[in-house]
Coordinates of C-alpha atoms in Angstrom, one line a residue:
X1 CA 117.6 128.0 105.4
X2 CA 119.6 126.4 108.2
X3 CA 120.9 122.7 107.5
X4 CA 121.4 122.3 111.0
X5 CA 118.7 119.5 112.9
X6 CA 117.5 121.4 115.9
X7 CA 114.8 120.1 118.4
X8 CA 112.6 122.7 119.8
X9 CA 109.7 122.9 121.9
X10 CA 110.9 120.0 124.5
X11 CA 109.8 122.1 127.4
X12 CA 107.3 124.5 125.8
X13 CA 105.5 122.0 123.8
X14 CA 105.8 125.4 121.2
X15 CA 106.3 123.5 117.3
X16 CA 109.4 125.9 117.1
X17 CA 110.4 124.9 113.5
X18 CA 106.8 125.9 112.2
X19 CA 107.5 129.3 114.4
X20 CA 110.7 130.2 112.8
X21 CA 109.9 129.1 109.2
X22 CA 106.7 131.5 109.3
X23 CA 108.9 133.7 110.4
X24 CA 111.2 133.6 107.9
X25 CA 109.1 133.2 105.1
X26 CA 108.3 136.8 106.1
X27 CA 111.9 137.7 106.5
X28 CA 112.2 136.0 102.8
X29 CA 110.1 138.1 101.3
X30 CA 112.9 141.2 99.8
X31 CA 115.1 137.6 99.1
X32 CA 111.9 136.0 96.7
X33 CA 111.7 140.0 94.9
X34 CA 115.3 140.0 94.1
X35 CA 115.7 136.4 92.9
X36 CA 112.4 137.5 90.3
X37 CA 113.6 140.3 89.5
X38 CA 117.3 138.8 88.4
X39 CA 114.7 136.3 86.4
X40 CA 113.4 139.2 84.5
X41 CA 117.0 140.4 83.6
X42 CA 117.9 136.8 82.7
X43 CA 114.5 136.8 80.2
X44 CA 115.0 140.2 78.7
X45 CA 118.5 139.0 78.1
X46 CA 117.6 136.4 76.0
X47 CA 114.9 138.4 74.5
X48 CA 117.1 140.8 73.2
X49 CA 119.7 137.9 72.2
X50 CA 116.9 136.2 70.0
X51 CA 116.4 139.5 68.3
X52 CA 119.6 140.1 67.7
X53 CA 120.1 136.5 66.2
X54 CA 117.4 137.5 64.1
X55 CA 118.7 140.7 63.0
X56 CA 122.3 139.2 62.0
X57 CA 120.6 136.5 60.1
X58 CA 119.1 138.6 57.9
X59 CA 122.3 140.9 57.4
X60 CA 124.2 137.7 56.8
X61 CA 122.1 136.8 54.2
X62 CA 123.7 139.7 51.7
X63 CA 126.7 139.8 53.0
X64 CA 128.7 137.7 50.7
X65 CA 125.8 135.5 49.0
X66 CA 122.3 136.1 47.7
X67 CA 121.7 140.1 47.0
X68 CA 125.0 141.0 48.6
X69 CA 126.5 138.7 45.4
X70 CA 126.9 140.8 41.6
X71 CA 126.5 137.2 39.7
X72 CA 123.1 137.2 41.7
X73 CA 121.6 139.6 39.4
X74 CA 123.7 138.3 36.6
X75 CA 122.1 134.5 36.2
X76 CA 121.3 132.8 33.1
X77 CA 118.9 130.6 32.1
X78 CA 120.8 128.6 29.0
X79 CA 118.9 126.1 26.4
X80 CA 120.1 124.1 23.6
X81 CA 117.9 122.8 20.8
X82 CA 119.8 119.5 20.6
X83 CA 121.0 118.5 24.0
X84 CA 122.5 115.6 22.2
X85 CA 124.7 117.4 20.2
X86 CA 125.8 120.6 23.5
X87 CA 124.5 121.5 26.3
X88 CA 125.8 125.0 27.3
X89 CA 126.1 127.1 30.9
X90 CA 126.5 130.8 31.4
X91 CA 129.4 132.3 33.5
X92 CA 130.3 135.3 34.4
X93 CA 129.0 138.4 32.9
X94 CA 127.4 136.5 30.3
X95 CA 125.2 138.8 27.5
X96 CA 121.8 137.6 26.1
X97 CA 122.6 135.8 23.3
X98 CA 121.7 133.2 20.9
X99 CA 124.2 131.6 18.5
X100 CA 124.0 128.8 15.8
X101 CA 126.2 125.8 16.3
X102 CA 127.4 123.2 14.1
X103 CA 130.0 120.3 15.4
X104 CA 132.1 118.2 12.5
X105 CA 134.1 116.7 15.0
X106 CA 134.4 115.6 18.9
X107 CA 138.0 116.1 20.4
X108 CA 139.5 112.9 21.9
X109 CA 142.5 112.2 23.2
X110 CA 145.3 110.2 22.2
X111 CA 145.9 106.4 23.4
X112 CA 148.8 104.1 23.3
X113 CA 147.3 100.3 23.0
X114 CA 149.6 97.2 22.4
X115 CA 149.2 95.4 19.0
X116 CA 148.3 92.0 18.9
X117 CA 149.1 89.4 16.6
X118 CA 151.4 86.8 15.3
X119 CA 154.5 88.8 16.1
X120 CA 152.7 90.3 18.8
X121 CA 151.7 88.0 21.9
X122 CA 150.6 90.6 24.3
X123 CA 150.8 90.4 27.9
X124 CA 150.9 87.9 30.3
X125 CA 147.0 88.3 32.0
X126 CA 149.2 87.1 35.6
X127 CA 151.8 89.9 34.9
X128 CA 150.2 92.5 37.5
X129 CA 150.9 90.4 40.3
X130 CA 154.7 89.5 39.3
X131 CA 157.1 91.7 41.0
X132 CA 159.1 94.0 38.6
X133 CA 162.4 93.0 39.2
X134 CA 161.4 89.2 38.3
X135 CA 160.2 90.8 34.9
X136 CA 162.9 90.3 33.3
X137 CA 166.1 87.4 33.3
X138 CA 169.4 88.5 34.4
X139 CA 171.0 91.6 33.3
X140 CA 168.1 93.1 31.6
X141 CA 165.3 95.5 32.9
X142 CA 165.0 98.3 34.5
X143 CA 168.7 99.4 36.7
X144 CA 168.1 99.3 39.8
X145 CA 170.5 102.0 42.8
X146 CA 169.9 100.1 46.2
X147 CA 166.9 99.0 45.2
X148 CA 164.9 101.9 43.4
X149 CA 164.7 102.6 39.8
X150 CA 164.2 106.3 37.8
X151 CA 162.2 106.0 34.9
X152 CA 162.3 109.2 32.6
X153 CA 160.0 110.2 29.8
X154 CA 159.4 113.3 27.8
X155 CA 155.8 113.9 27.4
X156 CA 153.8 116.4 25.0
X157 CA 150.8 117.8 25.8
X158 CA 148.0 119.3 23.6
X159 CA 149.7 122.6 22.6
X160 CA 152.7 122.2 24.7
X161 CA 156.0 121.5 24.1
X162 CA 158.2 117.9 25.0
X163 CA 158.9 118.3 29.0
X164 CA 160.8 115.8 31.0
X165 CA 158.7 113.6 33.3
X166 CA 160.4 111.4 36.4
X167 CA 158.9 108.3 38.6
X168 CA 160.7 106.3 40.9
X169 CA 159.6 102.7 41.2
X170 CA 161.0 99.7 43.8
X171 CA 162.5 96.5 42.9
X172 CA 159.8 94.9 45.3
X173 CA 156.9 96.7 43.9
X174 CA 154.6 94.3 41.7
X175 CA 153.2 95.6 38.0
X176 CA 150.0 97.1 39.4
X177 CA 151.7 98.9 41.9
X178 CA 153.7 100.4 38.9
X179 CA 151.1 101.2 36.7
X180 CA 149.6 102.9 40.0
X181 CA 153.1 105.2 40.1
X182 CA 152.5 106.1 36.5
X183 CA 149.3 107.4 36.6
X184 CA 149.8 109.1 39.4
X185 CA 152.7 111.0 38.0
X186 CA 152.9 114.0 35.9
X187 CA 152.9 111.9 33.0
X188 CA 149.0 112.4 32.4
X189 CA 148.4 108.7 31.4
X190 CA 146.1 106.6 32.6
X191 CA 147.2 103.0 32.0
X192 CA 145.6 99.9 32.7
X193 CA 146.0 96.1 31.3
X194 CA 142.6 95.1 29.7
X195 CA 141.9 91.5 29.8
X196 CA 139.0 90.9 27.7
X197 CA 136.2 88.6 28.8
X198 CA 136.2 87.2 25.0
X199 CA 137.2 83.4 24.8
X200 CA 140.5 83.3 23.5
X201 CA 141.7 87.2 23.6
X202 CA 145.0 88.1 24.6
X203 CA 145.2 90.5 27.5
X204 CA 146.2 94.6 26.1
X205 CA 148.1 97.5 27.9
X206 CA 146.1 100.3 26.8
X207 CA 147.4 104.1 28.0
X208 CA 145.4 107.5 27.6
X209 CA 146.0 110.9 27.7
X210 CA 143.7 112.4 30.7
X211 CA 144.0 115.4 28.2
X212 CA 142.1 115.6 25.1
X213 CA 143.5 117.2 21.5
X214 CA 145.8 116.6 18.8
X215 CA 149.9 116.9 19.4
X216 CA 149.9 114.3 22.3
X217 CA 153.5 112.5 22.5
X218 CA 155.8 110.6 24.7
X219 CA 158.9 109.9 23.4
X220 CA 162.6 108.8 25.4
X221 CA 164.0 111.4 27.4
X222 CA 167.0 112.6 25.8
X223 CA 169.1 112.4 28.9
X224 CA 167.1 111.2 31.5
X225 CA 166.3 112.9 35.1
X226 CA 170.2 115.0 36.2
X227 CA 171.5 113.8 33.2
X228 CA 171.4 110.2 33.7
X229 CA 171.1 108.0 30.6
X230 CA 170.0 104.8 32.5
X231 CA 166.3 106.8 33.3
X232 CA 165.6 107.2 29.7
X233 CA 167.1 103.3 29.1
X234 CA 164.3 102.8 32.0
X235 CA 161.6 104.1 30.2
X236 CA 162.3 102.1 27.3
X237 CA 162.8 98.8 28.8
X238 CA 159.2 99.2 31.1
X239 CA 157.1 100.5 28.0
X240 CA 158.5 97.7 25.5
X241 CA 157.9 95.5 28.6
X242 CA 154.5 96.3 28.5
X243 CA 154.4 95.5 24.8
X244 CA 154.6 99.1 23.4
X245 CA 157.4 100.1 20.2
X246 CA 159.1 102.7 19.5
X247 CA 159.7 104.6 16.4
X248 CA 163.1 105.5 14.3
X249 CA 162.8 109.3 15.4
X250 CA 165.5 110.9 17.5
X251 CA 165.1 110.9 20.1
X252 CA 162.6 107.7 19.7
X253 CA 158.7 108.4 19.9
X254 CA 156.1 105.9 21.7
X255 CA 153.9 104.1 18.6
X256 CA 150.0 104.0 19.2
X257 CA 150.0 100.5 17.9
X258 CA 146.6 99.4 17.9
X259 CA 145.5 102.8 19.6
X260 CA 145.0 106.7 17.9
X261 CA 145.9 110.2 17.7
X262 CA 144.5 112.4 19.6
X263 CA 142.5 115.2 17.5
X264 CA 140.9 118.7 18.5
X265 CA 136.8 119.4 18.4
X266 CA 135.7 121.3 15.3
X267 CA 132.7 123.5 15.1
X268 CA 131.3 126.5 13.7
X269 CA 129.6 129.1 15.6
X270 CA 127.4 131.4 13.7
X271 CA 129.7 130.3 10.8
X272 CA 132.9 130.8 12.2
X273 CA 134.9 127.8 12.1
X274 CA 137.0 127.2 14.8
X275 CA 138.4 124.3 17.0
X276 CA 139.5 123.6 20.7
X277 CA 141.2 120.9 22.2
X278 CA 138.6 119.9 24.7
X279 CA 135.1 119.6 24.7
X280 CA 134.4 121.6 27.2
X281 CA 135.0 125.5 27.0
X282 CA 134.3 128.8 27.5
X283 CA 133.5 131.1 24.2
X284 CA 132.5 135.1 25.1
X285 CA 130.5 133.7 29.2
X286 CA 128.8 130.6 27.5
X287 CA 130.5 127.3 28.3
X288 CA 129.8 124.9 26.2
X289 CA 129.9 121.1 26.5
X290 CA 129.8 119.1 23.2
X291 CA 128.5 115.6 23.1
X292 CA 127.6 114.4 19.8
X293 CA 127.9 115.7 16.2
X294 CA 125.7 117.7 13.6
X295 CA 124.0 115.7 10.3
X296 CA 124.8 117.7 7.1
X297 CA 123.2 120.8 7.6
X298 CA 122.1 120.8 11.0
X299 CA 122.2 123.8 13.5
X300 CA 121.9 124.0 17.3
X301 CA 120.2 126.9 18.5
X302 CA 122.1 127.8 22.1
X303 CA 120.1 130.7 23.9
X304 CA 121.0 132.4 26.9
X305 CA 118.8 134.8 28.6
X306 CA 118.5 136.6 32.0
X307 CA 116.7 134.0 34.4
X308 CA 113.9 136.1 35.8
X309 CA 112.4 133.8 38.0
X310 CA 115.5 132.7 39.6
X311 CA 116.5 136.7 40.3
X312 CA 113.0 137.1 41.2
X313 CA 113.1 134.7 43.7
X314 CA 116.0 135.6 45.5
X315 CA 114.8 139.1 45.8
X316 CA 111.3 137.7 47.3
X317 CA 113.2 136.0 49.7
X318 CA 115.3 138.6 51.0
X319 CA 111.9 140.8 51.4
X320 CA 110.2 137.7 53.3
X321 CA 113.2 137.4 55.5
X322 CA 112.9 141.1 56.1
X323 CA 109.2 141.6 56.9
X324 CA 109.9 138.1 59.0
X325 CA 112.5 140.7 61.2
X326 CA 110.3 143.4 61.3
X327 CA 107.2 141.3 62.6
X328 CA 109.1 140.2 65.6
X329 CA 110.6 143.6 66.3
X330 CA 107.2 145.2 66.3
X331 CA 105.9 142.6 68.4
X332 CA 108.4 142.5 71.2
X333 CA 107.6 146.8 70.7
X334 CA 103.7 146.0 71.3
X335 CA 103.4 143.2 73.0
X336 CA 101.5 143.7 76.7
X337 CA 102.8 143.7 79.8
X338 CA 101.5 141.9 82.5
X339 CA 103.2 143.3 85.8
X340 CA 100.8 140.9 88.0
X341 CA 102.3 137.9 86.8
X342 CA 105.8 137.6 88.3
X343 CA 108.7 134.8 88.0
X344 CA 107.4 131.6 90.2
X345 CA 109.3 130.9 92.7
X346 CA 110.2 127.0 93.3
X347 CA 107.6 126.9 96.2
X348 CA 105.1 128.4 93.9
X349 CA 106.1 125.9 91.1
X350 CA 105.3 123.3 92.8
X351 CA 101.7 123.9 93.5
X352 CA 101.0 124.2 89.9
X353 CA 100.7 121.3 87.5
X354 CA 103.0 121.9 84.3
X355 CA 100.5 123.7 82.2
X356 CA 99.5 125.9 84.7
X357 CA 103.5 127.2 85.3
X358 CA 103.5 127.1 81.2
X359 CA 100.8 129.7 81.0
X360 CA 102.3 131.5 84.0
X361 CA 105.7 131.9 82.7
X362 CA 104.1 132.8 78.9
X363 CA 102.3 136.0 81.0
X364 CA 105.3 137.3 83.1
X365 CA 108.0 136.8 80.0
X366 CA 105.5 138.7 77.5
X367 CA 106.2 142.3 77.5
X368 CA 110.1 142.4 78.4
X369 CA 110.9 144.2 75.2
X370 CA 107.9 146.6 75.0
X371 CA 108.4 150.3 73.4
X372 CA 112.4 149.7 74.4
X373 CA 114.4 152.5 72.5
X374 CA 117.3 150.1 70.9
X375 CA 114.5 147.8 69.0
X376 CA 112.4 151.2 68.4
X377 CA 116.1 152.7 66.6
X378 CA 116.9 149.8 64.7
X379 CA 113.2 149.1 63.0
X380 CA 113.8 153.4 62.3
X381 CA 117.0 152.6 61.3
X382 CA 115.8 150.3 58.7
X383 CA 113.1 151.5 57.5
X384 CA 115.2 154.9 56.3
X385 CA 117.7 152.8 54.4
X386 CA 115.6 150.8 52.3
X387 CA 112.9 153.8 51.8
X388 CA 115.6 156.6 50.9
X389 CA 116.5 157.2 47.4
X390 CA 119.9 156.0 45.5
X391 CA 121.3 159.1 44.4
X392 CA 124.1 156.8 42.5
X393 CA 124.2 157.3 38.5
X394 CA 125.4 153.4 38.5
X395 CA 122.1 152.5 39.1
X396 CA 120.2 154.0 35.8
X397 CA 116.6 154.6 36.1
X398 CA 116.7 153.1 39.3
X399 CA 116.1 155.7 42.3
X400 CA 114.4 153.7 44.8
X401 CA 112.9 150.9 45.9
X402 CA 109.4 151.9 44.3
X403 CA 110.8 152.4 40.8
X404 CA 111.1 148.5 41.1
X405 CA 108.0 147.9 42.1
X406 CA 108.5 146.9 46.0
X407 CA 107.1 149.7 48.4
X408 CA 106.1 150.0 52.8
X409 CA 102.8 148.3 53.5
X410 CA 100.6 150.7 53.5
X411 CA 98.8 149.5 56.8
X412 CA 100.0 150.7 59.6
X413 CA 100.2 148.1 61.7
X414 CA 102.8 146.1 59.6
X415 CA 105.5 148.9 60.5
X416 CA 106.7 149.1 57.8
X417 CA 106.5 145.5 55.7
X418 CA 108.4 145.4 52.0
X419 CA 104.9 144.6 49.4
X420 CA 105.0 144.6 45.7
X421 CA 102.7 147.7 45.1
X422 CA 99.3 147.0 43.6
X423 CA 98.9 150.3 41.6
X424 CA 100.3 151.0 38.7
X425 CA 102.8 152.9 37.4
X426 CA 103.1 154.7 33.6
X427 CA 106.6 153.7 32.4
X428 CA 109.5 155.3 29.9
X429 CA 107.9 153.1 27.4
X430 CA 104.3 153.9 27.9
X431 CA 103.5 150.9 29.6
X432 CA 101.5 150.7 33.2
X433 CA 102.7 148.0 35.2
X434 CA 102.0 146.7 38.7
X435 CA 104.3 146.6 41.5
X436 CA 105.5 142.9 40.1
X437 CA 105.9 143.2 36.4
X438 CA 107.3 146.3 37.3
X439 CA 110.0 144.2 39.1
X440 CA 110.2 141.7 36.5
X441 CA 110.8 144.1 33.4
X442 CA 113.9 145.7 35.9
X443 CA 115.6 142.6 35.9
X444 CA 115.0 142.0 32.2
X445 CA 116.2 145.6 31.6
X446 CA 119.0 146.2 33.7
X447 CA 120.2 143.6 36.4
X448 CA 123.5 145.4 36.7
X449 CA 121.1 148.8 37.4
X450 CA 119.5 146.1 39.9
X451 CA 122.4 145.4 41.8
X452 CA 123.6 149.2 42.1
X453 CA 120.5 150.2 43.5
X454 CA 120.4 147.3 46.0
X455 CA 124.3 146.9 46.5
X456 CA 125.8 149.9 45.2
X457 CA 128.9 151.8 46.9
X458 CA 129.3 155.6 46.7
X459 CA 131.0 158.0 48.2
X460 CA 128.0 159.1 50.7
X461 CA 125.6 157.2 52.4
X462 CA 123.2 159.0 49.5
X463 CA 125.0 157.1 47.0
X464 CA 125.2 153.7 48.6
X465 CA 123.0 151.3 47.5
X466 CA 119.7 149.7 49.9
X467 CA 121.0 146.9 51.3
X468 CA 124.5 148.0 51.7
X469 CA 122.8 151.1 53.9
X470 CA 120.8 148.4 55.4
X471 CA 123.8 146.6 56.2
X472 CA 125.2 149.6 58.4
X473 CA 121.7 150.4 59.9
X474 CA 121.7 146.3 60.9
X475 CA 125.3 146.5 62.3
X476 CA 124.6 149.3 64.3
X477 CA 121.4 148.1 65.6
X478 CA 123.1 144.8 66.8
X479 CA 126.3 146.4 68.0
X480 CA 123.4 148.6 70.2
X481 CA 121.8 145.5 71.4
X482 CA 125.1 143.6 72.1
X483 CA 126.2 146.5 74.4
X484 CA 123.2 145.4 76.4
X485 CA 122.5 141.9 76.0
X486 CA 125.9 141.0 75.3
X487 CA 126.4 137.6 73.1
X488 CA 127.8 134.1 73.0
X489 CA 131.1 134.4 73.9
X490 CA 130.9 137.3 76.2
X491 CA 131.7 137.4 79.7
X492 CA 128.9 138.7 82.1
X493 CA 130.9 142.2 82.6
X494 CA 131.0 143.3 79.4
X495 CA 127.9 144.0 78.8
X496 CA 125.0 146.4 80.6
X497 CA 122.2 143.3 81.8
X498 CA 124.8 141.3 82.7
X499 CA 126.8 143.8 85.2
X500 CA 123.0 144.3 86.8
X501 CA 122.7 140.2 86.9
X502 CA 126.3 140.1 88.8
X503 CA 125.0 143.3 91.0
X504 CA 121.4 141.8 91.6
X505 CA 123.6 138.4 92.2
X506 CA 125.5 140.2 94.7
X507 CA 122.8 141.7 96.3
X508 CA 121.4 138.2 96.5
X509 CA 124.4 136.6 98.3
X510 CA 124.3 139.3 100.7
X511 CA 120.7 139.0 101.4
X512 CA 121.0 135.4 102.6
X513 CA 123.9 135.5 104.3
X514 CA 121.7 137.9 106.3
X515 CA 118.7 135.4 106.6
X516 CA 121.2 133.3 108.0
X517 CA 122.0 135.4 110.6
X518 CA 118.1 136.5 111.1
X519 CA 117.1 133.0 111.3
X520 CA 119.9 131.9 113.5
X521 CA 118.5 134.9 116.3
X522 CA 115.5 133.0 116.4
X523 CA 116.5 129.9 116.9
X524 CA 118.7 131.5 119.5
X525 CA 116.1 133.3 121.0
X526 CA 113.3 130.2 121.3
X527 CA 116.1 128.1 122.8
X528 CA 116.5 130.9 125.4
X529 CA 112.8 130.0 125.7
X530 CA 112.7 126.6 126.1
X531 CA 116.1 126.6 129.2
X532 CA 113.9 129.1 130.7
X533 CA 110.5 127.0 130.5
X534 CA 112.7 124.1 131.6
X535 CA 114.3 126.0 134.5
X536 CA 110.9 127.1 135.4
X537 CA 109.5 123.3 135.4
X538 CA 112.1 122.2 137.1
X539 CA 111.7 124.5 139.7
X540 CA 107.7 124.0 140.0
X541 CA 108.6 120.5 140.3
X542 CA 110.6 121.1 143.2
X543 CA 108.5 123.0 145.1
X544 CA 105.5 120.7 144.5
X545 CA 107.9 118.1 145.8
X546 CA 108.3 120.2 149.1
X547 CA 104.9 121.0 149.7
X548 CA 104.1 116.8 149.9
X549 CA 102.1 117.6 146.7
X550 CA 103.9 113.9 145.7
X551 CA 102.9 112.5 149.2
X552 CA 99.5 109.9 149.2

């Protein structure tokens, strides 16, 4: 233990280092059980960490998604007979439904294009590079105040109202920067300058709505941004320097020119004629997305039903993930013990080859968690609040687990598993069905039943639903296990292992500071040895020397 270099044996010819290391090794002996047993403590902690891992895994999984979510039990499977014509989505608490739908008419928005033509020359294709302020000659343009310009506009948006609209552009800035300003204002534009590829066409501004529908305007701001007059005067002078014209309205209204108005979607559902301003939209949890228009009398069947499989298989993989929990719980419960096979120390690791310490170290960690009373709780724990009925009128005909066709394994040895039963029940309807179509005809029935029995809130625990008793059995089954294995985060004292790690690290300390002390008696005591062996040679050389035993 000692890091000091000592010589021994120079007068006793004794291999004193061999001596006191056999020695020692004896002395080591309480040292090498403490250190394994702090091992053990170290392994059952992360034993009990990987269960607990396990355990908030699977209460994390309904906490806010999967079974823990209402719109889980409440998904859709939607088809169209045309997918050319709409394509449709369910949201929300959408009903089973199926409806007839007939489109006259695609809503698009309105668009602002310059005219060309004799009178009408277009744009210069160079123009975006050109910086504004050279737009224009000399007193014309857009007026510039140290060196920005306001440019107002009153824009009207499908089934709004006129509304002032304000950008601020700089006399440095070129054309593409400002058509960059406008679309990224609250105009709702997009604008862009087209040049066409076509031999001999003249390059067009062309400016959309970003909003579809009929009633789209822009039109000069009656008094600009605070009043001003020159904002509106700015407006004017950009757009008709893009090659856009105004009407004779008052205030003055931007002309489509070679562009069009804007106009709504019309359709019929179930023969109700009706119109929106979009495409897209939401009629009674169906969103609909039109994309082409019906021939004379043609109708396009949109269906939405419960999507069984989908449900279905988010409730198979909540019972996988559960039976996945319970197999490792009963298996840290069962597994064996073997007490003969104890942490290697590093002397004993080295005289192993690496598969030899692997199948070592597998036999003295198996067994940490066997028949331990916090894992034993919890799988109890469990096994009560999935297996109890739901006294909760939310849930309708829905009691318990079994009534949907999932009931405990009926071997023993599973402890407890979630199966689909294989017998077969008699149901309200006459009916016998297996554990599966059982669970299949519940979702088809009543998913919102579904969800109350499996996420249900009451007033007692009675009237809660599975998983949300579940949920309180899990949290009080890893709060237990936290108290004793602690978690990420957590400092070694505030939990019960890792108090008995620092104690057993104490104990350690203590131990070899000890040894220390041990080991330095020996070494004290053989050097005692060897200044008496050398004051005994030296004085049995002496007397030889005065007996003449030196003398030929």
């Amino acid at each position: 233990m000692s890091e000091m270099l000592r010589f021994g044996g120079l007068a006793s010819g004794l291999d004193t280092h061999q001596i006191v290391d056999d020695l020692m090794k004896a002395e080591r002996i309480p040292l090498d059980k403490m250190q394994q047993d702090r091992q053990v403590l170290e392994w059952k902690q992360n034993a009990y960490r990987d269960v607990n891992l396990q355990m908030t895994k699977l209460r994390d999984s309904f906490r806010a998604t999967g079974l823990g979510l209402q719109s889980t039990f409440l998904q859709k499977a939607v088809s169209s007979s045309n997918t050319g014509v709409a394509t449709a989505t369910a949201v929300g608490n959408a009903p089973n439904t199926s409806v007839q739908l007939q489109v006259q008419q695609l809503a698009t928005a309105t668009s602002w294009i310059t005219p060309t033509g004799a009178d009408d020359p277009g744009v210069n294709e160079n123009v975006l590079d050109q910086r504004v302020k050279d737009w224009w000659g000399d007193g014309e343009g857009l007026e510039f105040v140290d060196g920005r310009a306001t440019i107002s506009l009153d824009v009207k948006r499908p089934g709004g109202e006129f509304e002032t609209v304000s950008f601020h552009v700089n006399d440095n800035d070129t054309v593409a920067q400002v058509l960059t300003k406008m679309n990224r204002s609250d105009l709702g534009v997009n604008a862009y300058l087209d040049q066409s590829a076509a031999a001999g066409a003249v390059p067009q501004m062309i400016m959309t709505m970003t909003e579809s529908g009929s009633g789209s305007a822009i039109r000069l701001a009656a008094e600009g941004e605070d009043g001003d007059p020159s904002t509106s005067a700015n407006g004017r002078a950009l757009l008709e320097a893009f090659g856009f014209g105004f009407g004779t309205e008052d205030p003055p209204q931007l002309e489509t020119g070679a562009g069009q108005e804007g106009q709504n979607s019309r359709f019929s559902l179930n023969g109700h004629a009706t119109e929106r301003t979009t495409n897209n939209f939401t009629i009674n949890g169906i969103n609909y997305q039109l994309t082409g228009e019906t021939v004379g009398n043609e109708r396009v069947t949109i269906t939405a039903q419960t999507d069984t499989d989908k449900i279905m298989e988010k409730i198979m993989s909540f019972v996988e993930e559960y039976n996945e929990l319970v197999d490792t719980i009963n298996g840290s419960l069962r597994e064996e013990r073997f007490r003969d096979y104890h942490p290697l120390s590093d002397e004993e690791r080295r005289a192993m080859s690496e598969r030899e310490v692997e199948m070592w170290e597998e036999k003295a960690m198996s067994g940490l968690l066997r028949r331990d009373p916090a894992l034993s709780s919890a799988l109890s724990g469990m096994r009560m609040s999935l297996y109890s009925s739901v006294q909760n009128e939310a849930a309708g005909m829905f009691k318990d687990l079994a009534s949907i066709g999932l009931v405990s394994s009926s071997d023993y040895m599973d402890g407890g598993k979630i199966v689909l039963d294989t017998n077969s029940r008699t149901m309200p309807d006459g009916q016998r069905l297996n554990g599966e179509d059982r669970l299949r005809a519940a979702i088809e029935s009543d998913p919102e039943g579904l969800y109350q029995l499996f996420m249900g809130s009451g007033e007692t625990q009675a009237e809660d639903g599975v998983l949300r008793r579940l949920r309180g059995s899990l949290d009080t089954a890893i709060d237990r296990v936290t108290q004793r294995a602690g978690r990420e985060g957590r400092t070694m004292h505030q939990f019960t292992l890792g108090r008995e790690m620092m104690n057993m690290d104490d104990r350690i300390s203590n131990f070899e500071r000890r040894l220390q002390q041990v080991e330095q008696r020996y070494w004290n005591e053989f050097t005692a040895l060897e200044r008496a062996m050398a004051k005994a040679n030296a004085q049995a050389d002496q007397m030889f020397s005065l007996l003449g035993g030196g003398m030929m």
